[in-house]
Amino acid sequence: MAEKHTLLNALSPGVTAAKEIALRYGNKPDALLEILHDLQHEVGHVPDAALPVLAKQLNLSRAEVHGVVTFYHDFRRKPAGRHVIKVCRAEACQSMGANALVAAIEKSLKIKLGQTTSDGAITVEAVYCLGNCALSPAIMVDEKLVGRVDARKFKTIAAELSA
Ligand code: FES
């Protein structure tokens, strides 16, 4: 059994990170959200293998941990591409054409929101307000805010990221 855990740790660095992060929060079940955010920040996503480990450490059921991870769209279940583009879908951006922008993005990259291009270059995710409403529709390219984005501007950005 111990051997199995060792093998699991070796295969998934997310498991080791999950254990360490949970420990930092004193293995408190109330800290699950913070732990998941830290895990995503450190590993880049929330690996499936980390969920039963967190459940055990926090004394929660697997269903409880799984429920939280799937309820919040912030949590990425798979590793992201080399670049992450967040597209605002909140009200101000919607009123300025965010839905048309999303359709153009999905057509241009041939993926849906939440997916990664087949070359691993770009992951596109939905987000709800980037605090850039005055320049809507807004997106965030890695850590950089970009405003007044239309299909043409997006294509230029995507081409630069894929180069
Ligand atoms: S609603 Fe899109 S940035 Fe605020």
Coordinates of N, CA and C and ligand atoms in Angstrom, one line a residue:
M1 N 0.8 -1.2 0.0 CA 0.0 0.0 0.0 C 0.9 1.3 0.0
A2 N 1.9 1.3 0.9 CA 2.8 2.4 1.0 C 3.5 2.6 -0.4
E3 N 3.8 1.5 -1.0 CA 4.5 1.5 -2.3 C 3.6 2.2 -3.3
K4 N 2.3 1.9 -3.2 CA 1.3 2.5 -4.2 C 1.3 4.0 -4.0
H5 N 1.3 4.5 -2.8 CA 1.3 6.0 -2.5 C 2.5 6.6 -3.1
T6 N 3.7 6.0 -2.9 CA 4.9 6.5 -3.3 C 4.9 6.6 -4.9
L7 N 4.4 5.6 -5.5 CA 4.3 5.7 -7.0 C 3.3 6.8 -7.4
L8 N 2.2 7.0 -6.7 CA 1.3 8.0 -7.0 C 1.9 9.4 -6.9
N9 N 2.7 9.6 -5.8 CA 3.4 10.9 -5.6 C 4.4 11.1 -6.7
A10 N 5.1 10.1 -7.1 CA 6.1 10.3 -8.2 C 5.4 10.6 -9.5
L11 N 4.3 10.1 -9.7 CA 3.6 10.3 -11.0 C 2.9 11.7 -11.0
S12 N 2.5 12.2 -9.9 CA 1.7 13.4 -9.9 C 2.3 14.4 -8.8
P13 N 3.0 15.4 -9.3 CA 3.6 16.4 -8.4 C 2.4 17.1 -7.7
G14 N 1.3 17.2 -8.3 CA 0.1 17.8 -7.7 C -0.3 17.2 -6.4
V15 N -0.1 15.9 -6.3 CA -0.4 15.2 -5.1 C 0.4 15.7 -3.9
T16 N 1.7 15.8 -4.1 CA 2.6 16.2 -3.1 C 2.3 17.7 -2.7
A17 N 2.1 18.5 -3.8 CA 1.8 19.9 -3.5 C 0.5 20.0 -2.7
A18 N -0.5 19.2 -3.1 CA -1.8 19.3 -2.3 C -1.6 19.0 -0.9
K19 N -0.8 18.0 -0.6 CA -0.5 17.6 0.8 C 0.1 18.8 1.5
E20 N 1.1 19.3 0.9 CA 1.9 20.4 1.6 C 1.0 21.6 1.8
I21 N 0.2 22.0 0.8 CA -0.6 23.2 0.9 C -1.7 22.9 2.0
A22 N -2.3 21.8 2.0 CA -3.3 21.5 3.1 C -2.7 21.6 4.5
L23 N -1.5 21.1 4.6 CA -0.8 21.2 5.8 C -0.5 22.7 6.3
R24 N -0.2 23.5 5.3 CA 0.0 24.9 5.6 C -1.3 25.5 6.2
Y25 N -2.4 25.0 5.8 CA -3.7 25.5 6.3 C -4.2 24.7 7.5
G26 N -3.3 23.9 8.0 CA -3.6 23.2 9.2 C -4.6 22.1 8.9
N27 N -4.7 21.6 7.7 CA -5.6 20.6 7.3 C -7.1 20.9 7.7
K28 N -7.4 22.2 7.6 CA -8.7 22.6 8.0 C -9.7 22.5 6.9
P29 N -10.8 21.8 7.1 CA -11.8 21.6 6.0 C -12.3 23.0 5.5
D30 N -12.5 24.0 6.4 CA -13.0 25.3 5.9 C -12.1 26.0 4.9
A31 N -10.8 25.6 4.9 CA -9.9 26.2 4.0 C -9.8 25.6 2.6
L32 N -10.8 24.7 2.3 CA -10.7 24.0 1.0 C -10.5 24.9 -0.2
L33 N -11.4 26.0 -0.2 CA -11.3 26.9 -1.4 C -9.9 27.5 -1.5
E34 N -9.4 28.0 -0.4 CA -8.0 28.6 -0.4 C -7.0 27.6 -0.9
I35 N -7.1 26.4 -0.4 CA -6.2 25.3 -0.7 C -6.2 25.0 -2.2
L36 N -7.4 24.9 -2.7 CA -7.6 24.7 -4.2 C -7.0 25.8 -5.0
H37 N -7.2 27.0 -4.6 CA -6.6 28.2 -5.3 C -5.1 28.1 -5.3
D38 N -4.6 27.9 -4.1 CA -3.1 27.8 -4.0 C -2.5 26.6 -4.9
L39 N -3.3 25.5 -4.9 CA -2.8 24.4 -5.6 C -2.8 24.7 -7.1
Q40 N -3.9 25.4 -7.6 CA -3.9 25.8 -9.0 C -2.8 26.8 -9.3
H41 N -2.5 27.7 -8.4 CA -1.5 28.7 -8.6 C -0.1 28.0 -8.7
E42 N 0.1 27.0 -7.8 CA 1.5 26.4 -7.8 C 1.6 25.3 -8.9
V43 N 0.6 24.6 -9.2 CA 0.7 23.4 -10.1 C 0.2 23.8 -11.5
G44 N -0.6 24.8 -11.6 CA -1.2 25.3 -12.9 C -2.6 24.8 -13.1
H45 N -3.0 23.7 -12.3 CA -4.3 23.2 -12.4 C -4.6 22.4 -11.2
V46 N -5.8 21.9 -11.1 CA -6.2 21.0 -9.9 C -6.3 19.6 -10.4
P47 N -5.2 18.8 -10.2 CA -5.2 17.5 -10.8 C -6.2 16.5 -10.1
D48 N -6.8 15.7 -10.9 CA -7.8 14.7 -10.3 C -7.2 13.9 -9.2
A49 N -5.9 13.5 -9.3 CA -5.2 12.7 -8.3 C -5.1 13.4 -7.0
A50 N -5.2 14.7 -7.0 CA -5.1 15.5 -5.7 C -6.4 15.4 -4.9
L51 N -7.5 15.2 -5.6 CA -8.8 15.3 -4.9 C -9.0 14.3 -3.7
P52 N -8.8 13.0 -4.0 CA -8.9 12.1 -2.8 C -7.9 12.3 -1.7
V53 N -6.7 12.8 -2.1 CA -5.7 13.2 -1.1 C -6.2 14.3 -0.2
L54 N -6.8 15.3 -0.8 CA -7.3 16.5 -0.1 C -8.5 16.0 0.8
A55 N -9.3 15.2 0.2 CA -10.5 14.7 1.0 C -10.0 14.0 2.3
K56 N -9.0 13.2 2.1 CA -8.5 12.4 3.3 C -7.8 13.4 4.3
Q57 N -7.0 14.3 3.8 CA -6.3 15.2 4.7 C -7.3 16.1 5.5
L58 N -8.3 16.6 4.8 CA -9.2 17.6 5.4 C -10.4 16.9 6.0
N59 N -10.4 15.5 6.0 CA -11.5 14.8 6.6 C -12.9 15.1 6.0
L60 N -12.9 15.3 4.7 CA -14.1 15.5 3.9 C -14.4 14.3 3.0
S61 N -15.6 14.2 2.5 CA -15.8 13.1 1.6 C -15.2 13.5 0.2
R62 N -15.0 12.5 -0.6 CA -14.5 12.8 -2.0 C -15.5 13.6 -2.7
A63 N -16.8 13.3 -2.5 CA -17.9 14.0 -3.2 C -17.9 15.5 -2.8
E64 N -17.6 15.8 -1.6 CA -17.6 17.2 -1.2 C -16.5 17.9 -1.9
V65 N -15.3 17.3 -1.9 CA -14.2 18.0 -2.6 C -14.5 18.1 -4.1
H66 N -14.9 17.1 -4.7 CA -15.3 17.1 -6.1 C -16.3 18.1 -6.4
G67 N -17.3 18.2 -5.5 CA -18.4 19.2 -5.7 C -17.9 20.6 -5.8
V68 N -17.0 20.9 -4.9 CA -16.4 22.3 -4.9 C -15.6 22.6 -6.1
V69 N -14.8 21.6 -6.5 CA -13.9 21.8 -7.7 C -14.8 22.0 -8.9
T70 N -15.9 21.2 -9.1 CA -16.7 21.3 -10.3 C -17.6 22.5 -10.2
F71 N -18.0 23.0 -9.0 CA -18.9 24.1 -8.9 C -18.3 25.4 -9.4
Y72 N -17.0 25.6 -9.0 CA -16.4 26.9 -9.3 C -15.6 26.8 -10.6
H73 N -16.0 27.6 -11.5 CA -15.4 27.6 -12.9 C -13.9 28.0 -12.9
D74 N -13.5 28.6 -11.8 CA -12.1 29.1 -11.7 C -11.1 27.9 -11.8
F75 N -11.6 26.8 -11.3 CA -10.6 25.7 -11.2 C -10.4 25.0 -12.6
R76 N -9.1 24.9 -12.9 CA -8.8 24.3 -14.2 C -8.5 22.8 -13.9
R77 N -9.1 21.9 -14.6 CA -8.9 20.4 -14.3 C -7.7 19.8 -15.1
K78 N -7.3 20.5 -16.2 CA -6.2 20.0 -17.0 C -5.1 21.1 -17.1
P79 N -3.9 20.7 -17.4 CA -2.8 21.7 -17.5 C -3.2 22.7 -18.6
A80 N -2.9 24.0 -18.4 CA -3.3 25.0 -19.4 C -2.2 25.0 -20.5
G81 N -2.6 25.7 -21.6 CA -1.6 25.9 -22.7 C -0.5 26.9 -22.2
R82 N 0.4 27.2 -23.2 CA 1.5 28.1 -22.8 C 1.0 29.5 -22.5
H83 N -0.1 29.9 -23.1 CA -0.7 31.2 -22.8 C -2.2 31.0 -22.4
V84 N -2.6 31.8 -21.5 CA -4.0 31.7 -21.0 C -4.7 33.0 -21.3
I85 N -5.8 32.9 -22.1 CA -6.6 34.1 -22.4 C -7.9 34.0 -21.7
K86 N -8.2 35.0 -20.8 CA -9.5 35.0 -20.1 C -10.4 36.1 -20.8
V87 N -11.6 35.6 -21.1 CA -12.5 36.5 -21.9 C -13.7 36.8 -20.9
C88 N -13.9 38.1 -20.8 CA -14.9 38.6 -19.8 C -16.3 38.4 -20.4
R89 N -17.2 37.8 -19.7 CA -18.5 37.5 -20.1 C -19.6 38.2 -19.2
A90 N -19.1 39.1 -18.4 CA -20.0 39.8 -17.5 C -20.8 40.9 -18.3
E91 N -21.7 41.6 -17.5 CA -22.7 42.4 -18.2 C -22.2 43.5 -19.1
A92 N -21.2 44.3 -18.5 CA -20.8 45.5 -19.3 C -20.1 45.0 -20.6
C93 N -19.4 43.9 -20.5 CA -18.7 43.4 -21.8 C -19.7 42.8 -22.7
Q94 N -20.7 42.1 -22.1 CA -21.8 41.5 -23.0 C -22.5 42.6 -23.7
S95 N -22.8 43.8 -23.1 CA -23.5 44.8 -23.8 C -22.6 45.5 -24.9
M96 N -21.3 45.2 -24.8 CA -20.5 45.8 -25.9 C -20.0 44.7 -26.8
G97 N -20.7 43.6 -26.9 CA -20.4 42.6 -27.9 C -19.5 41.4 -27.5
A98 N -19.5 41.1 -26.2 CA -18.7 39.9 -25.8 C -19.1 38.6 -26.4
N99 N -20.4 38.5 -26.6 CA -20.9 37.2 -27.1 C -20.4 37.0 -28.5
A100 N -20.4 38.1 -29.3 CA -19.9 38.0 -30.7 C -18.4 37.7 -30.7
L101 N -17.7 38.3 -29.7 CA -16.3 38.1 -29.6 C -16.0 36.7 -29.2
V102 N -16.7 36.1 -28.3 CA -16.5 34.7 -27.9 C -16.7 33.8 -29.2
A103 N -17.8 34.1 -29.9 CA -18.1 33.3 -31.1 C -16.9 33.4 -32.1
A104 N -16.4 34.6 -32.2 CA -15.2 34.8 -33.2 C -14.0 34.1 -32.7
I105 N -13.8 34.1 -31.3 CA -12.6 33.4 -30.7 C -12.7 31.9 -31.0
E106 N -13.9 31.4 -30.7 CA -14.1 29.9 -30.8 C -13.9 29.5 -32.2
K107 N -14.4 30.3 -33.2 CA -14.2 30.0 -34.6 C -12.8 30.1 -35.0
S108 N -12.1 31.1 -34.5 CA -10.7 31.4 -35.0 C -9.8 30.3 -34.4
L109 N -10.0 29.9 -33.2 CA -9.0 28.9 -32.5 C -9.5 27.5 -32.7
K110 N -10.8 27.3 -33.1 CA -11.4 26.0 -33.3 C -11.5 25.3 -32.0
I111 N -11.7 26.0 -30.9 CA -12.0 25.4 -29.6 C -13.1 26.1 -28.9
K112 N -13.6 25.6 -27.9 CA -14.6 26.2 -27.0 C -14.0 26.8 -25.8
L113 N -14.6 27.8 -25.2 CA -14.1 28.3 -23.9 C -13.9 27.2 -23.0
G114 N -12.7 27.2 -22.3 CA -12.4 26.2 -21.3 C -11.5 25.1 -22.0
Q115 N -11.2 25.3 -23.3 CA -10.3 24.3 -23.9 C -9.0 24.9 -24.4
T116 N -8.1 24.1 -24.8 CA -6.7 24.5 -25.2 C -6.5 24.1 -26.7
T117 N -5.9 24.9 -27.5 CA -5.7 24.6 -28.9 C -4.8 23.4 -29.0
S118 N -4.9 22.7 -30.1 CA -4.3 21.4 -30.3 C -2.8 21.5 -30.2
D119 N -2.2 22.7 -30.5 CA -0.7 22.8 -30.5 C -0.3 23.2 -29.0
G120 N -1.2 23.3 -28.1 CA -0.9 23.6 -26.7 C -0.5 25.1 -26.5
A121 N -0.8 25.9 -27.5 CA -0.3 27.3 -27.4 C -1.3 28.2 -26.5
I122 N -2.6 28.0 -26.7 CA -3.5 28.9 -26.0 C -4.7 28.2 -25.4
T123 N -4.9 28.5 -24.1 CA -6.1 28.1 -23.4 C -7.0 29.3 -23.3
V124 N -8.3 29.1 -23.6 CA -9.3 30.3 -23.5 C -10.3 29.9 -22.4
E125 N -10.5 30.9 -21.5 CA -11.4 30.7 -20.4 C -12.3 31.9 -20.2
A126 N -13.5 31.6 -19.7 CA -14.4 32.7 -19.4 C -14.1 33.2 -18.0
V127 N -14.4 34.5 -17.8 CA -14.2 35.2 -16.5 C -15.3 36.2 -16.4
Y128 N -15.6 36.5 -15.2 CA -16.8 37.4 -15.0 C -16.3 38.7 -14.3
C129 N -16.0 39.7 -15.1 CA -15.5 41.0 -14.9 C -14.0 41.0 -14.5
L130 N -13.3 41.7 -15.4 CA -11.8 41.9 -15.2 C -11.5 43.3 -14.6
G131 N -12.6 44.0 -14.2 CA -12.4 45.3 -13.7 C -12.0 46.3 -14.8
N132 N -12.2 46.0 -16.0 CA -11.9 46.8 -17.1 C -13.1 47.2 -17.9
C133 N -14.2 47.4 -17.2 CA -15.5 47.6 -17.9 C -15.5 48.8 -18.8
A134 N -14.8 49.8 -18.5 CA -14.8 51.0 -19.3 C -14.2 50.7 -20.7
L135 N -13.4 49.7 -20.8 CA -12.8 49.4 -22.1 C -13.3 48.0 -22.6
S136 N -14.6 47.8 -22.4 CA -15.2 46.5 -22.8 C -15.4 46.4 -24.3
P137 N -15.4 45.3 -24.9 CA -15.2 44.0 -24.3 C -13.7 43.8 -23.9
A138 N -13.5 43.2 -22.8 CA -12.1 43.1 -22.3 C -11.7 41.6 -22.2
I139 N -10.4 41.4 -22.4 CA -9.8 40.1 -22.2 C -8.5 40.3 -21.4
M140 N -8.0 39.2 -20.8 CA -6.7 39.2 -20.2 C -5.9 38.2 -20.9
V141 N -4.7 38.6 -21.3 CA -3.8 37.7 -22.0 C -2.6 37.5 -21.1
D142 N -2.6 36.2 -20.6 CA -1.7 35.9 -19.5 C -2.0 36.9 -18.3
E143 N -1.1 37.8 -18.0 CA -1.4 38.7 -16.9 C -1.8 40.1 -17.4
K144 N -1.9 40.3 -18.7 CA -2.0 41.6 -19.2 C -3.5 41.9 -19.7
L145 N -4.1 43.0 -19.2 CA -5.4 43.4 -19.6 C -5.4 44.0 -21.0
V146 N -6.4 43.6 -21.8 CA -6.5 44.2 -23.1 C -8.0 44.6 -23.3
G147 N -8.2 45.9 -23.7 CA -9.6 46.3 -23.8 C -10.0 46.6 -25.3
R148 N -11.3 46.8 -25.4 CA -12.0 47.1 -26.7 C -11.5 46.0 -27.8
V149 N -11.7 44.8 -27.4 CA -11.2 43.7 -28.3 C -12.3 43.3 -29.3
D150 N -12.0 43.3 -30.5 CA -12.9 42.7 -31.5 C -12.2 41.5 -32.2
A151 N -12.9 41.0 -33.1 CA -12.4 39.7 -33.8 C -11.1 40.0 -34.4
R152 N -10.9 41.1 -35.0 CA -9.6 41.4 -35.7 C -8.5 41.6 -34.8
K153 N -8.7 42.3 -33.7 CA -7.7 42.5 -32.7 C -7.3 41.2 -32.0
F154 N -8.4 40.4 -31.8 CA -8.1 39.1 -31.2 C -7.2 38.2 -32.1
K155 N -7.5 38.2 -33.4 CA -6.7 37.4 -34.3 C -5.2 37.8 -34.3
T156 N -5.0 39.1 -34.2 CA -3.6 39.6 -34.2 C -2.9 39.1 -32.9
I157 N -3.6 39.2 -31.8 CA -3.1 38.7 -30.5 C -2.8 37.2 -30.6
A158 N -3.8 36.4 -31.1 CA -3.6 35.0 -31.1 C -2.4 34.6 -32.0
A159 N -2.3 35.3 -33.1 CA -1.2 35.0 -34.1 C 0.2 35.2 -33.4
E160 N 0.2 36.3 -32.6 CA 1.5 36.6 -31.9 C 1.8 35.5 -30.9
L161 N 0.8 35.0 -30.1 CA 1.0 34.0 -29.1 C 1.3 32.7 -29.7
S162 N 0.8 32.4 -30.9 CA 1.1 31.1 -31.5 C 2.4 31.0 -32.3
A163 N 3.0 32.2 -32.5 CA 4.2 32.3 -33.3 C 5.4 31.6 -32.6
Ligands
FES1 S1 -17.8 43.5 -17.2 FE1 -16.1 42.9 -18.4 S2 -14.4 43.9 -17.5 FE2 -16.1 44.3 -16.2

